[in-house]
Amino acid sequence: MTHPAWGAALAALPSCWREAIGDEFGAPYMDALAEFLLAERAAGKTIFPPEPLVFAALMRTPLQQVRAVILGQDPYHQPGQAMGLSFSVPKGVRIPPSLRNIHKELAGDCGIPAPDHGCLTHWADGGVLLLNTALTVEQGKAGSHARAGWHSFTDRVIQAVNAQPSPVAFLLWGGHARKKAPMLDAGRHLVLESDHPSPLAAARAAVSPCPFAGSRPFSRTNDFLRAQGRNDLIDWRLP
């Protein structure tokens, strides 16, 4: 039985996601996760993203439309930033350093000028699942919900995409994301691992075997889709 805290979210999911992972909402760990979040909020802690946006990645990108997955760690943990889509912030919000590095890589890889905003909904609406390994975080405490149970849920999401008949590209950015590589069928899908696009990781790029800068994830994704005979390539522009 689904915990009452998840009822509205489950009902709002696209039917393809409900069919693929709906039973996960009734798992014991999801009951525990719901109680954990209720207790955290009752204790006066601020949790991001706002509750209606926790499952925004699944809401905006139906399973059958997924052509690529950008996997990050957890939501931004400062006010006004997190919107339930990995690395994305609403228009009008200052662009975080990691996202600026993503913009730089996009420009260097595809020649697409860096936009003046950090909103990635165009990608999400165009078939890019912008997923974090944890879907909530406490304000000011990066990684604070990494052990709350979300990884079991997002693993199920990743497995659902991995099981799809059409090949997709998995872009695993950072240590938390790269740990998911063994779950993926690299014989059918494109699996691109790199460091996190954060300035901290960029500072270690010279000694890293897989730095983010220069990894060309965007063009390599479309090259892969093209090689699979797909003509619905991803529009990486950010209008």
Short mmCIF file of C-alpha atoms in Angstrom, two decimals:
data_model
loop_
_atom_site.label_atom_id
_atom_site.label_comp_id
_atom_site.label_asym_id
_atom_site.label_seq_id
_atom_site.Cartn_x
_atom_site.Cartn_y
_atom_site.Cartn_z
CA MET A 1 0.00 0.00 0.00
CA THR A 2 1.32 3.42 -0.97
CA HIS A 3 2.16 5.83 1.85
CA PRO A 4 -0.28 8.80 1.87
CA ALA A 5 2.64 11.17 1.34
CA TRP A 6 3.24 9.66 -2.11
CA GLY A 7 -0.36 9.33 -3.27
CA ALA A 8 -0.65 12.59 -5.19
CA ALA A 9 2.80 12.25 -6.75
CA LEU A 10 2.11 8.73 -7.95
CA ALA A 11 -1.26 9.72 -9.42
CA ALA A 12 0.33 12.64 -11.27
CA LEU A 13 3.06 10.60 -12.96
CA PRO A 14 2.73 9.86 -16.66
CA SER A 15 1.12 6.44 -17.10
CA CYS A 16 4.30 4.97 -18.60
CA TRP A 17 6.22 5.70 -15.41
CA ARG A 18 3.39 4.41 -13.21
CA GLU A 19 3.39 1.14 -15.13
CA ALA A 20 7.18 0.79 -14.96
CA ILE A 21 7.90 1.86 -11.37
CA GLY A 22 4.55 2.51 -9.69
CA ASP A 23 4.84 -0.49 -7.39
CA GLU A 24 8.04 0.97 -6.00
CA PHE A 25 6.03 3.59 -4.12
CA GLY A 26 4.62 0.80 -1.95
CA ALA A 27 8.02 -0.57 -0.98
CA PRO A 28 8.95 -0.47 2.74
CA TYR A 29 11.91 1.82 2.12
CA MET A 30 9.58 4.37 0.48
CA ASP A 31 7.39 4.29 3.61
CA ALA A 32 10.50 4.98 5.67
CA LEU A 33 11.58 7.73 3.28
CA ALA A 34 8.18 9.41 3.51
CA GLU A 35 8.31 9.33 7.31
CA PHE A 36 11.85 10.70 7.26
CA LEU A 37 10.84 13.67 5.10
CA LEU A 38 7.75 14.36 7.20
CA ALA A 39 9.88 14.35 10.36
CA GLU A 40 12.51 16.63 8.82
CA ARG A 41 9.90 19.17 7.79
CA ALA A 42 8.15 18.92 11.17
CA ALA A 43 11.49 19.70 12.80
CA GLY A 44 11.60 22.97 10.89
CA LYS A 45 14.18 21.94 8.32
CA THR A 46 13.88 23.30 4.80
CA ILE A 47 13.92 20.61 2.14
CA PHE A 48 14.62 21.20 -1.55
CA PRO A 49 13.14 21.08 -4.08
CA PRO A 50 9.65 22.17 -3.02
CA GLU A 51 7.44 19.14 -2.51
CA PRO A 52 5.49 19.47 -5.81
CA LEU A 53 8.78 19.37 -7.77
CA VAL A 54 10.41 16.30 -6.19
CA PHE A 55 9.45 14.07 -9.13
CA ALA A 56 9.68 16.79 -11.80
CA ALA A 57 12.19 14.81 -13.87
CA LEU A 58 9.68 12.00 -14.36
CA MET A 59 6.83 14.41 -14.91
CA ARG A 60 8.55 16.30 -17.71
CA THR A 61 10.14 13.35 -19.52
CA PRO A 62 7.90 10.31 -20.05
CA LEU A 63 9.72 6.98 -20.13
CA GLN A 64 9.04 6.22 -23.78
CA GLN A 65 10.46 9.61 -24.79
CA VAL A 66 13.81 9.22 -23.01
CA ARG A 67 16.74 9.36 -25.43
CA ALA A 68 19.39 10.41 -22.94
CA VAL A 69 19.84 10.52 -19.17
CA ILE A 70 21.96 13.12 -17.42
CA LEU A 71 22.60 11.76 -13.96
CA GLY A 72 23.80 13.99 -11.15
CA GLN A 73 24.11 13.69 -7.38
CA ASP A 74 21.38 15.60 -5.55
CA PRO A 75 19.41 18.85 -5.89
CA TYR A 76 20.90 22.27 -5.36
CA HIS A 77 20.70 23.11 -1.67
CA GLN A 78 20.27 26.89 -1.66
CA PRO A 79 16.93 28.76 -1.83
CA GLY A 80 15.35 29.25 -5.22
CA GLN A 81 17.64 26.91 -7.12
CA ALA A 82 16.31 23.33 -7.10
CA MET A 83 13.51 22.56 -9.53
CA GLY A 84 13.59 18.77 -9.60
CA LEU A 85 15.76 18.55 -12.74
CA SER A 86 19.44 17.75 -12.35
CA PHE A 87 21.70 20.79 -12.81
CA SER A 88 18.80 23.07 -13.80
CA VAL A 89 17.74 26.30 -12.07
CA PRO A 90 14.78 28.54 -12.91
CA LYS A 91 15.26 31.46 -15.25
CA GLY A 92 16.25 34.56 -13.33
CA VAL A 93 18.27 32.58 -10.77
CA ARG A 94 22.03 33.03 -10.78
CA ILE A 95 23.69 30.25 -12.77
CA PRO A 96 25.60 27.90 -10.42
CA PRO A 97 29.28 27.19 -11.17
CA SER A 98 28.67 23.57 -12.21
CA LEU A 99 26.08 24.67 -14.74
CA ARG A 100 28.42 27.35 -16.08
CA ASN A 101 30.91 24.58 -16.79
CA ILE A 102 28.18 22.61 -18.55
CA HIS A 103 27.47 25.68 -20.68
CA LYS A 104 31.18 25.97 -21.51
CA GLU A 105 31.34 22.33 -22.56
CA LEU A 106 28.21 22.74 -24.67
CA ALA A 107 29.78 25.71 -26.46
CA GLY A 108 33.07 23.91 -27.02
CA ASP A 109 31.41 20.67 -28.08
CA CYS A 110 28.55 21.89 -30.27
CA GLY A 111 29.26 25.57 -30.85
CA ILE A 112 26.09 26.52 -29.00
CA PRO A 113 26.51 29.89 -27.26
CA ALA A 114 26.08 29.88 -23.52
CA PRO A 115 22.60 31.12 -22.62
CA ASP A 116 21.95 33.87 -20.08
CA HIS A 117 19.94 31.50 -17.88
CA GLY A 118 20.26 28.09 -16.25
CA CYS A 119 16.91 26.53 -17.08
CA LEU A 120 17.22 23.11 -18.76
CA THR A 121 13.53 22.39 -19.28
CA HIS A 122 14.06 22.45 -23.06
CA TRP A 123 16.27 19.39 -22.67
CA ALA A 124 13.80 17.65 -20.38
CA ASP A 125 10.94 18.31 -22.76
CA GLY A 126 13.09 17.04 -25.62
CA GLY A 127 13.81 13.59 -24.23
CA VAL A 128 16.66 14.16 -21.74
CA LEU A 129 15.86 12.70 -18.32
CA LEU A 130 17.49 15.09 -15.86
CA LEU A 131 17.79 12.79 -12.87
CA ASN A 132 19.67 12.99 -9.58
CA THR A 133 20.59 9.92 -7.55
CA ALA A 134 18.86 11.55 -4.55
CA LEU A 135 15.72 13.61 -5.15
CA THR A 136 15.76 15.79 -2.02
CA VAL A 137 18.31 17.60 0.11
CA GLU A 138 18.34 19.71 3.27
CA GLN A 139 19.07 23.39 2.82
CA GLY A 140 22.76 24.12 2.96
CA LYS A 141 23.79 20.47 3.30
CA ALA A 142 24.83 18.83 0.05
CA GLY A 143 24.45 15.06 0.13
CA SER A 144 22.35 15.16 3.30
CA HIS A 145 19.68 12.78 1.93
CA ALA A 146 22.02 10.44 0.07
CA ARG A 147 21.33 7.65 2.57
CA ALA A 148 17.65 8.35 3.09
CA GLY A 149 16.47 5.74 0.60
CA TRP A 150 16.37 7.68 -2.64
CA HIS A 151 19.11 5.61 -4.26
CA SER A 152 16.91 2.53 -4.22
CA PHE A 153 14.17 4.49 -5.96
CA THR A 154 16.37 6.14 -8.58
CA ASP A 155 18.09 2.81 -9.24
CA ARG A 156 14.66 1.49 -10.21
CA VAL A 157 14.16 4.48 -12.52
CA ILE A 158 17.54 3.83 -14.14
CA GLN A 159 16.72 0.14 -14.54
CA ALA A 160 13.45 1.03 -16.24
CA VAL A 161 15.28 3.17 -18.80
CA ASN A 162 17.97 0.51 -19.23
CA ALA A 163 15.25 -2.04 -20.05
CA GLN A 164 13.74 0.06 -22.84
CA PRO A 165 14.07 -1.46 -26.31
CA SER A 166 15.45 1.72 -27.92
CA PRO A 167 19.11 2.53 -27.16
CA VAL A 168 19.70 5.66 -25.10
CA ALA A 169 22.74 7.59 -23.87
CA PHE A 170 23.58 7.64 -20.16
CA LEU A 171 25.72 10.62 -19.14
CA LEU A 172 27.11 9.86 -15.68
CA TRP A 173 28.61 12.99 -14.16
CA GLY A 174 30.42 12.61 -10.86
CA GLY A 175 31.16 9.80 -8.43
CA HIS A 176 27.59 9.14 -7.29
CA ALA A 177 26.41 8.86 -10.89
CA ARG A 178 29.34 6.77 -12.09
CA LYS A 179 28.59 4.11 -9.49
CA LYS A 180 25.51 3.28 -11.57
CA ALA A 181 27.53 2.22 -14.62
CA PRO A 182 27.55 -1.52 -13.71
CA MET A 183 23.73 -1.47 -13.81
CA LEU A 184 23.69 -0.48 -17.47
CA ASP A 185 23.80 -2.56 -20.62
CA ALA A 186 26.76 -0.91 -22.34
CA GLY A 187 26.32 -3.30 -25.25
CA ARG A 188 23.05 -1.60 -26.21
CA HIS A 189 23.32 1.85 -24.69
CA LEU A 190 25.96 4.56 -24.74
CA VAL A 191 27.50 4.99 -21.28
CA LEU A 192 29.63 8.12 -20.89
CA GLU A 193 31.36 8.58 -17.54
CA SER A 194 33.12 11.74 -16.47
CA ASP A 195 33.97 13.81 -13.44
CA HIS A 196 31.32 16.11 -12.03
CA PRO A 197 31.20 19.49 -13.81
CA SER A 198 31.88 21.30 -10.53
CA PRO A 199 34.85 23.68 -10.19
CA LEU A 200 36.29 21.37 -7.52
CA ALA A 201 36.44 18.47 -9.95
CA ALA A 202 37.71 20.78 -12.71
CA ALA A 203 40.63 21.76 -10.49
CA ARG A 204 41.72 18.13 -10.51
CA ALA A 205 41.20 17.66 -14.25
CA ALA A 206 44.92 17.47 -15.04
CA VAL A 207 45.28 14.28 -13.03
CA SER A 208 41.86 12.80 -13.76
CA PRO A 209 41.39 9.92 -16.23
CA CYS A 210 37.97 11.26 -17.25
CA PRO A 211 37.65 15.04 -16.81
CA PHE A 212 34.37 16.67 -17.69
CA ALA A 213 35.93 19.42 -19.80
CA GLY A 214 36.53 18.13 -23.30
CA SER A 215 34.40 15.01 -22.80
CA ARG A 216 32.03 16.09 -25.63
CA PRO A 217 28.96 14.40 -24.15
CA PHE A 218 26.45 16.30 -26.27
CA SER A 219 27.85 15.58 -29.73
CA ARG A 220 28.74 12.02 -28.75
CA THR A 221 25.16 11.43 -27.66
CA ASN A 222 23.77 12.57 -31.01
CA ASP A 223 26.47 10.65 -32.90
CA PHE A 224 25.34 7.53 -31.05
CA LEU A 225 21.65 8.13 -31.73
CA ARG A 226 22.42 8.76 -35.39
CA ALA A 227 24.40 5.52 -35.58
CA GLN A 228 21.36 3.70 -34.23
CA GLY A 229 19.35 4.97 -37.16
CA ARG A 230 17.39 7.45 -35.10
CA ASN A 231 16.46 10.73 -36.71
CA ASP A 232 15.09 12.33 -33.53
CA LEU A 233 18.40 13.76 -32.38
CA ILE A 234 18.49 15.89 -29.24
CA ASP A 235 18.27 19.64 -29.66
CA TRP A 236 20.87 20.81 -27.16
CA ARG A 237 20.12 24.50 -27.63
CA LEU A 238 18.78 26.36 -24.58
CA PRO A 239 16.34 29.02 -25.77
#
